[in-house]
Structure formats: structure tokens, C-alpha cells
Short mmCIF file of C-alpha atoms in Angstrom, two decimals:
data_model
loop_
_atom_site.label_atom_id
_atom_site.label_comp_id
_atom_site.label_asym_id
_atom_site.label_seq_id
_atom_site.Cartn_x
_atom_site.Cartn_y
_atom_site.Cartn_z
CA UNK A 1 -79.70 49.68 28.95
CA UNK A 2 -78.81 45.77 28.26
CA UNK A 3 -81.35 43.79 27.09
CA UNK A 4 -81.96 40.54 28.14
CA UNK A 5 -81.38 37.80 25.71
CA UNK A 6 -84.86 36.04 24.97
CA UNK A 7 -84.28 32.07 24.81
CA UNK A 8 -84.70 30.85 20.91
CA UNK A 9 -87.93 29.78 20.26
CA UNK A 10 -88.22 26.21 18.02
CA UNK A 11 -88.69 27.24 14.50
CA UNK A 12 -92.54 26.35 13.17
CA UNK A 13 -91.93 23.63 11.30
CA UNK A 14 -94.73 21.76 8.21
CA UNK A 15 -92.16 19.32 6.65
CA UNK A 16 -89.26 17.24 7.90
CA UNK A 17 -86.24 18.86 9.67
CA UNK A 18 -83.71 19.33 7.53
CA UNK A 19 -81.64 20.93 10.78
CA UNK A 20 -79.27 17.76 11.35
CA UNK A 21 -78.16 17.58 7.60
CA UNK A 22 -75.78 20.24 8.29
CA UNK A 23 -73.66 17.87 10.11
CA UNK A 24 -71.44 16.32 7.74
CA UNK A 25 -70.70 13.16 9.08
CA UNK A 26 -74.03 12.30 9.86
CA UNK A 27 -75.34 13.74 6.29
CA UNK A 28 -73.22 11.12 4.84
CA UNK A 29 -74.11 8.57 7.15
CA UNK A 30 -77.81 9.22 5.85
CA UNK A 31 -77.01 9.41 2.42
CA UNK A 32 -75.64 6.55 2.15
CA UNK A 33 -77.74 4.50 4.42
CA UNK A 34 -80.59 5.23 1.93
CA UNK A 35 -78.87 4.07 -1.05
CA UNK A 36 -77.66 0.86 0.43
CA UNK A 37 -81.47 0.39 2.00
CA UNK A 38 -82.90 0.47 -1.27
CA UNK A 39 -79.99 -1.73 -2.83
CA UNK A 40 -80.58 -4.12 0.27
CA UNK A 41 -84.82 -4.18 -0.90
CA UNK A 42 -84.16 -5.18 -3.99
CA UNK A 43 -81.85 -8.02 -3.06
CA UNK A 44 -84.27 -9.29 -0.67
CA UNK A 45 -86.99 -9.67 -3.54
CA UNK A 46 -84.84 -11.19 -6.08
CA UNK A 47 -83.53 -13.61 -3.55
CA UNK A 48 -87.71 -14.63 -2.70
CA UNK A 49 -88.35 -14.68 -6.54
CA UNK A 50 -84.86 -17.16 -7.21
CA UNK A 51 -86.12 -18.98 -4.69
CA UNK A 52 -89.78 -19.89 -6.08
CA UNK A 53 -87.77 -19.98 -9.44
CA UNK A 54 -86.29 -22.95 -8.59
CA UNK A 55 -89.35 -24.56 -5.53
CA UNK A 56 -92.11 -23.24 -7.24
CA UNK A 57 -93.00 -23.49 -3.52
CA UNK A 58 -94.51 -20.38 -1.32
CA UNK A 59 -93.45 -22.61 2.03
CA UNK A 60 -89.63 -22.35 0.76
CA UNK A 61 -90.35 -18.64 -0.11
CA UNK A 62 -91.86 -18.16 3.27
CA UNK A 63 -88.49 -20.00 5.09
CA UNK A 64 -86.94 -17.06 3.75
CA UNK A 65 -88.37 -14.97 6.16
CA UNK A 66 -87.36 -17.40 8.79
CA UNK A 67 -83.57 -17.91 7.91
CA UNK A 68 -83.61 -13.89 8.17
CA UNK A 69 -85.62 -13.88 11.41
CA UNK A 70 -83.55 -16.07 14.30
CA UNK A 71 -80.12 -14.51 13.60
CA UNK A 72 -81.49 -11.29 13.53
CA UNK A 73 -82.87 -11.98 16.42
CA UNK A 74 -79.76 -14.10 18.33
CA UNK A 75 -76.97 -11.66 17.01
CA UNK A 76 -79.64 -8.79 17.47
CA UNK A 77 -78.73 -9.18 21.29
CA UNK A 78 -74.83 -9.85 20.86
CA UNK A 79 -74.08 -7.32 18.30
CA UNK A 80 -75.65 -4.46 20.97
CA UNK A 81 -72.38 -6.08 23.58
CA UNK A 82 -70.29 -5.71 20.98
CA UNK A 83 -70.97 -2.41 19.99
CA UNK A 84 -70.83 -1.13 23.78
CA UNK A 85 -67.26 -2.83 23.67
CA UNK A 86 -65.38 -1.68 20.17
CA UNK A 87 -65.36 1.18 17.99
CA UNK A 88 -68.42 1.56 16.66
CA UNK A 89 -67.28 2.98 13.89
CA UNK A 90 -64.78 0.17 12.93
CA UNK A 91 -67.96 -2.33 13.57
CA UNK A 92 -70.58 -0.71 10.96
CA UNK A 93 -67.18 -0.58 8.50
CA UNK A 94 -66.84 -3.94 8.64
CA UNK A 95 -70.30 -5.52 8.74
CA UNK A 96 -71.31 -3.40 5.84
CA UNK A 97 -68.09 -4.62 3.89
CA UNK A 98 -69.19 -8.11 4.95
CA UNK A 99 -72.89 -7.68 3.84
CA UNK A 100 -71.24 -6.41 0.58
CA UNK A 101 -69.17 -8.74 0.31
CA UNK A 102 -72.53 -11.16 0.35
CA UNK A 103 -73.87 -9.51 -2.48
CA UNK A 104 -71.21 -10.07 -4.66
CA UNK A 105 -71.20 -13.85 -4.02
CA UNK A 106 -74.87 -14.34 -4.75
CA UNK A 107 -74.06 -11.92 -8.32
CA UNK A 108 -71.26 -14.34 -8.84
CA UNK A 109 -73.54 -17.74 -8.09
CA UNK A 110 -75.89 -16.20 -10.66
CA UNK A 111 -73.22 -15.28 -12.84
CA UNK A 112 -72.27 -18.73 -12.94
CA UNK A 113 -75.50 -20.44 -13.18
CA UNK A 114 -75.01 -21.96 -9.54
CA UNK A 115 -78.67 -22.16 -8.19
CA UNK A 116 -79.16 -23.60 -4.59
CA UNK A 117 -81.60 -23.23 -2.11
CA UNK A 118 -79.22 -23.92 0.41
CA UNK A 119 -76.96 -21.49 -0.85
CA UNK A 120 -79.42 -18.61 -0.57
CA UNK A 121 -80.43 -19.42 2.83
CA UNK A 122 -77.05 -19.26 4.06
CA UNK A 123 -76.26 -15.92 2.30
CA UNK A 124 -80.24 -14.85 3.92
CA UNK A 125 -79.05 -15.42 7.20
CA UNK A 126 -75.15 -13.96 7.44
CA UNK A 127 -76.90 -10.64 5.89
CA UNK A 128 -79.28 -11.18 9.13
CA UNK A 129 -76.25 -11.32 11.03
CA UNK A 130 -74.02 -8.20 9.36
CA UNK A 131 -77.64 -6.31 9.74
CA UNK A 132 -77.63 -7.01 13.49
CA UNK A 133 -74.07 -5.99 14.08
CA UNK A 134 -74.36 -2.65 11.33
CA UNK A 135 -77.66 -1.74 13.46
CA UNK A 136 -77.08 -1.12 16.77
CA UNK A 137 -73.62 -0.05 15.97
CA UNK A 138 -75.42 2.73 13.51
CA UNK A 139 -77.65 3.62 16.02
CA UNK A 140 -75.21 3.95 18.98
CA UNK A 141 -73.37 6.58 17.22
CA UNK A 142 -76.28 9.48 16.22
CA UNK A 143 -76.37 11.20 19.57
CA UNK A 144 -72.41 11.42 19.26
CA UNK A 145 -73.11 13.18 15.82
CA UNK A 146 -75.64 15.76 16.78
CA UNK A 147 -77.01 17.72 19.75
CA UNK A 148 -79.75 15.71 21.78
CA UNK A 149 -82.57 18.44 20.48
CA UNK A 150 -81.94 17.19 16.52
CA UNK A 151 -82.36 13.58 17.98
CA UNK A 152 -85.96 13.62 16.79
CA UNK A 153 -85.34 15.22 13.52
CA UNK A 154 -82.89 13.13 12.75
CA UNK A 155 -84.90 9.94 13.71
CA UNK A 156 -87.57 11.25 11.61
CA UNK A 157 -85.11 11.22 8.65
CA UNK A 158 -84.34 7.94 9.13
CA UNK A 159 -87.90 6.40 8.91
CA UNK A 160 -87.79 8.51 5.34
CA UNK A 161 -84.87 6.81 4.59
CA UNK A 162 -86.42 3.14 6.17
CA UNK A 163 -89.91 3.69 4.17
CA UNK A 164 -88.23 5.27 0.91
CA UNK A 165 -86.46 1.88 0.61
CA UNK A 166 -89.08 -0.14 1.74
CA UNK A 167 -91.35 1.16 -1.27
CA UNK A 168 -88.77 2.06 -3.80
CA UNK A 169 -86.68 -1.07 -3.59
CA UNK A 170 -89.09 -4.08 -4.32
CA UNK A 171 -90.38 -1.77 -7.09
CA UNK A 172 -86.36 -0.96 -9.11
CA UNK A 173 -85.77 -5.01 -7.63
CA UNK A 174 -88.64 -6.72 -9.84
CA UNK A 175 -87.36 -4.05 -12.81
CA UNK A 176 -84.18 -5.18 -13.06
CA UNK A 177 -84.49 -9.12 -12.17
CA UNK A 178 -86.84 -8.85 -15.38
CA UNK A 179 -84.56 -7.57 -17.98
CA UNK A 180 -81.15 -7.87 -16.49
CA UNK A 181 -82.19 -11.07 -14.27
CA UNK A 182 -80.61 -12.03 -10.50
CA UNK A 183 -77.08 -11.42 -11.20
CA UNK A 184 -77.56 -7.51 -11.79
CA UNK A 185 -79.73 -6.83 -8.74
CA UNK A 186 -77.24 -8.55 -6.86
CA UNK A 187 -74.16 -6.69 -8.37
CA UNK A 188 -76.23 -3.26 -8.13
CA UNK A 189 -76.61 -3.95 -4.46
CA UNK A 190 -73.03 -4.45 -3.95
CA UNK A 191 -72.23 -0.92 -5.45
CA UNK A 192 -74.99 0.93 -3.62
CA UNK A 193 -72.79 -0.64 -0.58
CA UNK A 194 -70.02 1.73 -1.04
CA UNK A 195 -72.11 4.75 -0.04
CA UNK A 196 -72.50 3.37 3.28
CA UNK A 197 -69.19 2.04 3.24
CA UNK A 198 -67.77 5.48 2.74
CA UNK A 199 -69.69 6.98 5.01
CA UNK A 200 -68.51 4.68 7.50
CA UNK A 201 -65.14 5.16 6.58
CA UNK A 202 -65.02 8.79 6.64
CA UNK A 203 -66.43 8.93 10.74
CA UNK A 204 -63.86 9.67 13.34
CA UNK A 205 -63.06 7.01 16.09
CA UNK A 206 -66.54 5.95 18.30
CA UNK A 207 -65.52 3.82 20.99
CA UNK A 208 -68.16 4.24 23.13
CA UNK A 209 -67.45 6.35 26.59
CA UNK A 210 -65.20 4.30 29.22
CA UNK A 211 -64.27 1.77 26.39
CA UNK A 212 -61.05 0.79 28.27
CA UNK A 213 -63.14 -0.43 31.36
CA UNK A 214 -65.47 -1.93 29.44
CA UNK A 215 -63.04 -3.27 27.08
CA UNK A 216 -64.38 -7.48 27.37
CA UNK A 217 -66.85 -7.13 29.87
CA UNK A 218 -69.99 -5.88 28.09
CA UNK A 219 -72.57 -8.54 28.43
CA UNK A 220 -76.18 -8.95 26.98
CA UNK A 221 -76.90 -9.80 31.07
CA UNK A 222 -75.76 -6.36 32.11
CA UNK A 223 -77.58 -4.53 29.36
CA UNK A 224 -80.61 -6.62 30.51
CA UNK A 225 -79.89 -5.43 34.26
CA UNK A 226 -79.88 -2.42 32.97
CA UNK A 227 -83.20 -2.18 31.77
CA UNK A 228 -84.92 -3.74 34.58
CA UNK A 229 -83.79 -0.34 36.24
CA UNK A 230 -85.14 2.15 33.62
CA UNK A 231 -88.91 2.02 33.64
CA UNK A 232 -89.23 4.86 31.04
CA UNK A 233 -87.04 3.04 28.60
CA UNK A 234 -88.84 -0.45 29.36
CA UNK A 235 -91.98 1.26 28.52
CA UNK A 236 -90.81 2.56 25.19
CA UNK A 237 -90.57 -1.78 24.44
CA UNK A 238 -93.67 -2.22 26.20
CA UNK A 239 -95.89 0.30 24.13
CA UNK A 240 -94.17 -1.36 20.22
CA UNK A 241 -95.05 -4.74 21.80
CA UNK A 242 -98.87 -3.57 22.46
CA UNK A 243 -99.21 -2.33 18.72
CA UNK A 244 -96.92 -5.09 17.05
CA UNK A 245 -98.15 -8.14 19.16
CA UNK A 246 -102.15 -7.28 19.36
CA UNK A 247 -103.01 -5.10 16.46
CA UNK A 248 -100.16 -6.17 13.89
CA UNK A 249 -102.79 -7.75 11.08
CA UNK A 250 -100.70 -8.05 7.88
CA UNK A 251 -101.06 -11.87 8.00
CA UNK A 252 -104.76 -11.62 7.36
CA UNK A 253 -104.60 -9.33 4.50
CA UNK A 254 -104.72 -12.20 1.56
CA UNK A 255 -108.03 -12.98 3.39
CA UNK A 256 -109.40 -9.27 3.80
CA UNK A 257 -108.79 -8.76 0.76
CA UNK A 258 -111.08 -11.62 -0.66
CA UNK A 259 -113.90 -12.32 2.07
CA UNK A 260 -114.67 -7.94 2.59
CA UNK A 261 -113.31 -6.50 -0.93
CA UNK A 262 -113.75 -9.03 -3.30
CA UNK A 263 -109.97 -8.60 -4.60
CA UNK A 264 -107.18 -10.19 -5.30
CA UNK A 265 -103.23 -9.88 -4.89
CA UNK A 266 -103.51 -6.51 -6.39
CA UNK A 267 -105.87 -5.27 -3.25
CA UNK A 268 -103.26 -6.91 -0.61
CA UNK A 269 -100.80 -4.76 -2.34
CA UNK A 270 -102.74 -1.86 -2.17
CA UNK A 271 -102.87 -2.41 1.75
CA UNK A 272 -99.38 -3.37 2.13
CA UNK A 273 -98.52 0.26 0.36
CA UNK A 274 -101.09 2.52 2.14
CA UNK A 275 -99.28 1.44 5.70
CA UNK A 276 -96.10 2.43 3.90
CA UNK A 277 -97.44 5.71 2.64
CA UNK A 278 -98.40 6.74 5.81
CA UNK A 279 -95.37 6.10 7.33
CA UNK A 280 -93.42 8.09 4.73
CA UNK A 281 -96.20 11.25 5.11
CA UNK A 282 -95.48 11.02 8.79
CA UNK A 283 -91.51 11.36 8.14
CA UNK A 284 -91.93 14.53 5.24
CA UNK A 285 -94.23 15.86 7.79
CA UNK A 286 -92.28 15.58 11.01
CA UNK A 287 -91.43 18.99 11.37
CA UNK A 288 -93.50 19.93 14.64
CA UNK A 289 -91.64 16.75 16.17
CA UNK A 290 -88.61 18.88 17.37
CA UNK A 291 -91.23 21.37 19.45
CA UNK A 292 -92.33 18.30 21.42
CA UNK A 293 -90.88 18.10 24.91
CA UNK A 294 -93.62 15.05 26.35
CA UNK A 295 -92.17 12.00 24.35
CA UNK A 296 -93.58 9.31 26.61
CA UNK A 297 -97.24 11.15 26.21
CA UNK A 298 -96.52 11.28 22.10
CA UNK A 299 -95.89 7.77 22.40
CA UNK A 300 -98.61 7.03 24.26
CA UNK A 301 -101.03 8.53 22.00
CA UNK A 302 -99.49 7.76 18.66
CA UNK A 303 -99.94 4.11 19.45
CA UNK A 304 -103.47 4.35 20.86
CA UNK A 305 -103.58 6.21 17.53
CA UNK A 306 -102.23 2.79 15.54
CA UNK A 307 -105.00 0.95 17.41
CA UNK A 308 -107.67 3.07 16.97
CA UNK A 309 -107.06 3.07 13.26
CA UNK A 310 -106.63 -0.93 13.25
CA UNK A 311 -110.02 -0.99 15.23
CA UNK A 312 -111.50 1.27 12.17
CA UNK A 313 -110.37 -0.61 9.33
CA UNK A 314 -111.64 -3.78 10.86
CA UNK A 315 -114.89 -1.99 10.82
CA UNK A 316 -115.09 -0.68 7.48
CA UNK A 317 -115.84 -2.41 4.19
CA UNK A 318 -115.33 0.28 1.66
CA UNK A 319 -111.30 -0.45 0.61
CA UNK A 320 -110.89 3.17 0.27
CA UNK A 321 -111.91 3.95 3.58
CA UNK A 322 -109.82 0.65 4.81
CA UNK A 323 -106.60 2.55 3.08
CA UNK A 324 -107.25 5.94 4.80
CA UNK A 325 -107.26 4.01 8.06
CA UNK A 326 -104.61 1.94 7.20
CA UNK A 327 -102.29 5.00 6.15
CA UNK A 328 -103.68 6.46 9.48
CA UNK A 329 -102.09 3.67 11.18
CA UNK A 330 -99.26 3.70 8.90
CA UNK A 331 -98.48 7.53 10.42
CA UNK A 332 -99.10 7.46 13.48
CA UNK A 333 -95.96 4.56 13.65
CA UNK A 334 -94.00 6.70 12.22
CA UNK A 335 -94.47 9.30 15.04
CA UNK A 336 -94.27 6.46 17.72
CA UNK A 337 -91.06 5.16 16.11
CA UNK A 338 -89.57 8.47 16.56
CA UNK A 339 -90.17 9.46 20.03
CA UNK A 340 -89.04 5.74 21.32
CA UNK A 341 -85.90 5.97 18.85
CA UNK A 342 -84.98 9.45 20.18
CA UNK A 343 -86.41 8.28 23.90
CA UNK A 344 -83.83 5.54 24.23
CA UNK A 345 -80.73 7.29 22.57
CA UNK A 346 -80.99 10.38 24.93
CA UNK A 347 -81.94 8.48 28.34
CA UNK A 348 -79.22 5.76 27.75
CA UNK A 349 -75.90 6.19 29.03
CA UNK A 350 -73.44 5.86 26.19
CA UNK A 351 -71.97 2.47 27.09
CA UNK A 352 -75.07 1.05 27.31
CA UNK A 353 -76.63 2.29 23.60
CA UNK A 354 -75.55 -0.72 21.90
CA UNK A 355 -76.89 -2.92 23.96
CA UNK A 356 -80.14 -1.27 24.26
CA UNK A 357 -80.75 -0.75 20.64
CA UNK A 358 -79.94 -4.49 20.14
CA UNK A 359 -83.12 -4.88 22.25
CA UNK A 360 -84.79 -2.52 20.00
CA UNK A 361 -83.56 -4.83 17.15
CA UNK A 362 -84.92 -7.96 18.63
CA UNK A 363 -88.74 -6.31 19.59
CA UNK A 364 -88.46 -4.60 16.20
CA UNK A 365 -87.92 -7.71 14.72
CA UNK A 366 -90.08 -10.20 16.75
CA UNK A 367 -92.98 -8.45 17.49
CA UNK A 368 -94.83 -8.08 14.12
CA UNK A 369 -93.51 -11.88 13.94
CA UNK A 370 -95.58 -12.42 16.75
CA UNK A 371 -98.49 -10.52 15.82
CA UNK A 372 -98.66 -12.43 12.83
CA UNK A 373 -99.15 -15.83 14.74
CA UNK A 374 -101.75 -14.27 17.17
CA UNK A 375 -103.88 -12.51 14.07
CA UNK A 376 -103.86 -15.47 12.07
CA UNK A 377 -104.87 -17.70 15.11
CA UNK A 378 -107.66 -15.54 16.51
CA UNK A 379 -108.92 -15.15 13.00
CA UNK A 380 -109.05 -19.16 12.31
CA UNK A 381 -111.05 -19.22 16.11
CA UNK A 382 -113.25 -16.02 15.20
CA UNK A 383 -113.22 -14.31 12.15
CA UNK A 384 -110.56 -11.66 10.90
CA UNK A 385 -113.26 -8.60 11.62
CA UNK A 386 -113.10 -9.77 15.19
CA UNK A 387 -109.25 -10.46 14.89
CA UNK A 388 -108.82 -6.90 13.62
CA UNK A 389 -111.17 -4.96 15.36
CA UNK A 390 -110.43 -6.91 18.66
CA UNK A 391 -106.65 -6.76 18.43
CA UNK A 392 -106.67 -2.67 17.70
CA UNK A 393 -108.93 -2.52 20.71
CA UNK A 394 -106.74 -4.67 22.66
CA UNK A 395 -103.74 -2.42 21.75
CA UNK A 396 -105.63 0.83 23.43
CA UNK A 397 -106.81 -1.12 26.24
CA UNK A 398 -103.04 -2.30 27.12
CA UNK A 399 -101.73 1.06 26.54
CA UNK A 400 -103.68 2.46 28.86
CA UNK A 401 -103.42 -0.23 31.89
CA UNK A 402 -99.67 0.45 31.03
CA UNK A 403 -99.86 4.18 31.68
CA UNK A 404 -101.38 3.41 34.54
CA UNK A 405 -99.30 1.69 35.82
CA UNK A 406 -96.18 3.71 35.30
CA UNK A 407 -97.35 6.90 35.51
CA UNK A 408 -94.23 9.31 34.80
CA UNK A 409 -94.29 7.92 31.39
CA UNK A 410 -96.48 9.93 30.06
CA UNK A 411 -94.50 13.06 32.45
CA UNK A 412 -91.22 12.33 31.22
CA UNK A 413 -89.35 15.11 29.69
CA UNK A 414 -87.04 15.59 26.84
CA UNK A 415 -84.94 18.80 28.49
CA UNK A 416 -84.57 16.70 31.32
CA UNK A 417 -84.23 12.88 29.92
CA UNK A 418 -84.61 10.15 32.91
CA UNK A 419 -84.69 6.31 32.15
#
């Protein structure tokens, strides 16, 4: 008698999925995307530290930030069209040669005792604009690597590989600008490039599907069009805006950490790192991601979940409490990062990815940009409790007139992905 084969259940997973590092493209592609993310953190602290070596002012620190910012932003949008038009592959080869090739001229400027501000704002904003052609390109190519049920695994990895850097770097950057100064943070970022560079170059071809007829045409205005026609993927934008816009209050934490803690730079640090520690718990433990089929629900509640936690530290004046909450928060982005990651890779047509993740590039970007302006204002009208707690608030509040509102959100499904 023949037995019926029983479909394969999901494996129970605690920690992150290791599943899609059996692909060997994309386990190079991830290898060497960390190193170069780390190597890329420690270049953007010793370029803010050369440049209040030679200001001595926080405002020119702080344009740093801004020279970074608008291309990001501008070539965020362009680099998305360019990547639905070219090989992809060819693309994040040569932006990451060109953002290594920026490296080397800021070790060489050190080298040679050549220290402008000017100078390091230009080189601030070509690495914004090699990031926003390397990023959507990047992105664009994962669902050609793996199978659209490792797409959350994989995305998972990533935010390891986003918060690992994001910790680590800053840390090895202020190391080695203190006993090997500017020049060898800069030339060690240059070398970590050729991870990702090789990586890169080992890929196969990834022009994106009907290149030839797309060959010239792709256009930021189509991608747009595009997106005014996919409610599920314009909700994935609309829920990061909610938590990035309303309850995004890193701006006040030089304040919070003064008027309710009585601390000093030492205690913003300590906030700054318990968001980042909760991101990086909610990557190692991402392993019952994969069993999720209800993204647009997971989304829906992992951000209500950043809010709620916002709300809660703006209530709280015990700073350990304020760090569980903010780690809370910290974790539940994580999660919401990689539903809307793996959301808008599997619902997106391949010639549109590009352009699509350049939008992801620009909210990404923008929004905690803009959050910062709206905390910091509503704090100088109120008071940062009522900026905090009324922001996190907000966020839920939003969330939920915008599940309302487009109800098969929080229906759609991941074996059967609809924009």
C-alpha cells in the first residue's frame, strides 16, 4: 500500500536560520557585507572625530549627517531605476569599488597631512551616493539567490549583519583612530572592501527579468506608478513611517538622560546601545520567523509593539527599566524590518525591485530624520515625557486607523504573496 507523502513541516526553530547560508553565492554576499559594514562604521566615526579635530564645532560634526542624508536620499530614488535597468551584479561591483576607492583617498589625505572640511564632506556624500546605488542593487538580487520561503531568514541575517556593524564598528573605529590615528581606519576600511568586492565579483549575471525591454526606460515615475497600485506594499512604507516619524525619540536622549536620570553622555550611550541590543537579540532569535505565513499582521503588531514600548519608557524613570523598554523597542524593529524586507522582495515583480527598494532607501533614511525634527519640536512645546509617551501612542493609534483602513493587510499571505 503507497503511502501518501505528508507535506514537510517548518523545522522549530530558537535562534536565527542558518538555512540560506547553504547557498554559496549568497553566503558570500553576507560575509562580506558584514565585514565591509563594520569597516564602513568605523570610517564614519573617524570622519565625525577629524572633523571636530579640526572645528572643534558639534554644528560642523552634525553637517556630517546632512552631507550623508540628501544624496542618500536623491540617488536613493535613481539608483532603484538603475538597478531595474543594468546588471545588478555589475552595479554593486562597481559602487563598492567606488566607495573603496573613497576610502583610500581619505587614508591618503591623512597620510599626507591634508586636512579639509570640505574635503570630507565631499568624500561623506559620494559614499552616500555609492551606498544608494550598492543598496537597492544588493537588495534586488536576494530573491534571485534563494527560494522565496528563506526570504525571511535571510532578511533576519542581514539585520545581524546591519546591528553587528552598527555596535562593533564605532567601538574597533575609536580603537584604532587612537593609536594608529585617521589614516589606518581609513586604509582598514578599504581592505574590509574586498570581501564585498569579491563577493560581488564571484555572482553570475543579474539583469533583472525583461532587461532588454526595459533596457533605458526604467523611471523613478513608473516605479512610483507602481506603488500607487500595490496597497500591501504601500502599507509596508506606511507602518516604518508611523514608528520612525511619531515615536522615533533619539533626538531627546541628551535631555532624558539629564532632566529623568541624572546622567551624562555615558547614560545616552547606554540608550543608544540597548535599542541596538535589541535589535541584534531579535536577529539571533529569529528562528520562528520562517513558520510565519501573516506578514502584514507581524508587521502590524511588531510596530504597535515599538510604540507601546516608546509609550513605556516615556513613563518610566528607573534607567534600567527605560533600557528593558528601549531593547523592547529595539526587537520588535527588528521583527518589523524583516517581514516588510521579505514583504516587498516577494510581492514585487522583478523589474520593479530596484526601484522599490530605492523607496525603502529613501523612508529608511528620512523617516528617523523626520522623527527627529517632530520629537525635538513637541518636546521644546511640551516636555519630552509628553513627546515620548505621546509620540509611541501616536504610533499605535496610526497603526491601527491604517489597518483599518486597508484591511487585507493584516490577511495577506506569504504562500500566496499579492501587492
Amino acid at each position: 500500500m503507497t503511502r501518501t507523502a505528508e507535506p514537510t513541516r517548518p523545522k522549530r526553530r530558537i535562534f536565527a536560520d542558518l538555512t540560506p547560508l547553504a547557498s554559496v553565492d549568497y553566503r558570500r554576499l553576507w560575509i562580506g557585507g558584514t565585514i565591509s559594514w563594520v569597516g564602513q562604521a568605523m570610517t564614519a566615526l573617524a570622519i565625525s572625530l577629524q572633523v571636530y579635530d579640526i572645528t572643534r564645532s558639534s554644528f560642523s560634526v552634525g553637517l556630517v549627517g546632512l552631507f550623508s542624508l540628501v544624496p542618500l536620499v536623491v540617488f536613493g530614488l535613481y539608483g532603484g531605476a538603475i538597478a531595474d535597468t543594468v546588471d545588478r551584479r555589475k552595479l554593486g561591483l562597481y559602487s563598492s569599488l567606488g566607495a573603496a576607492a573613497l576610502s583610500v583617498a581619505l587614508a591618503g589625505a591623512a597620510l599626507l597631512d591634508y586636512h579639509r572640511v570640505w574635503f570630507l564632506y565631499a568624500i561623506v556624500a559620494l559614499q552616500a551616493v555609492c551606498g544608494a546605488l550598492t543598496g537597492p542593487a544588493r537588495s534586488a538580487m536576494i530573491p534571485r539567490l534563494l527560494p522565496a520561503e528563506q526570504l525571511p531568514a535571510a532578511n533576519a541575517l542581514n539585520s545581524v549583519t546591519m546591528t553587528f556593524g552598527t555596535m562593533v564598528g564605532p567601538a574597533l573605529g575609536g580603537l584604532i583612530v587612537a593609536f594608529g590615528g585617521y589614516q589606518a581606519a581609513y586604509l582598514i576600511d578599504a581592505v574590509t572592501f574586498s570581501a564585498a568586492l569579491y563577493a560581488m565579483w564571484r555572482l553570475p549575471s543579474m539583469k533583472p527579468d525583461r532587461a532588454d525591454e526595459a533596457r533605458g526606460r526604467a523611471s523613478v515615475v513608473d516605479g512610483l506608478r507602481f506603488l500607487g497600485t500595490r496597497p500591501n506594499i504601500r502599507m509596508t512604507f506606511f507602518t516604518d513611517m508611523a514608528a520612525m516619524v511619531l515615536a522615533q525619540p533619539k533626538a531627546l536622549f541628551p535631555a532624558i538622560a539629564v532632566l529623568w536620570y541624572g546622567g551624562d553622555a555615558k547614560t545616552v550611550g547606554l540608550m543608544v546601545a540597548a535599542i541596538a541590543a535589541g535589535a541584534l537579540l531579535g536577529g539571533l532569535f529569529s528562528g520562528w520567523q520562517g513558520r510565519i505565513r501573516r506578514h502584514g499582521l507581524a508587521i502590524l503588531l511588531s510596530v504597535a509593539g515599538w510604540g507601546a514600548a516608546m509609550a513605556a519608557f516615556g513613563l518610566t524613570r528607573n534607567l534600567w527599566l527605560g533600557l528593558f523598554f528601549l531593547a523592547l523597542a529595539g526587537c520588535a524593529d527588528t521583527v518589523s524590518m524583516v517581514f516588510r524586507t521579505t514583504m516587498l522582495q516577494a510581492a514585487t515583480p522583478d523589474e520593479m525591485r530596484g526601484r522599490l527598494q530605492g523607496v525603502f532607501i529613501v523612508v529608511v533614511a528620512g523617516g528617523p530624520r523626520l522623527g527627529d525634527f517632530l520629537a525635538g519640536t513637541a518636546a521644546d512645546l511640551t516636555s519630552p515625557a509628553v513627546a515620548v509617551t505621546g509620540g509611541g501612542l501616536a504610533c499605535v493609534l496610526v497603526l491601527c486607523l491604517l489597518a483599518l483602513r486597508w484591511r487585507n493587510f493584516a490577511r495577506y499571505d506569504a504562500r500566496s504573496p499579492q501587492a
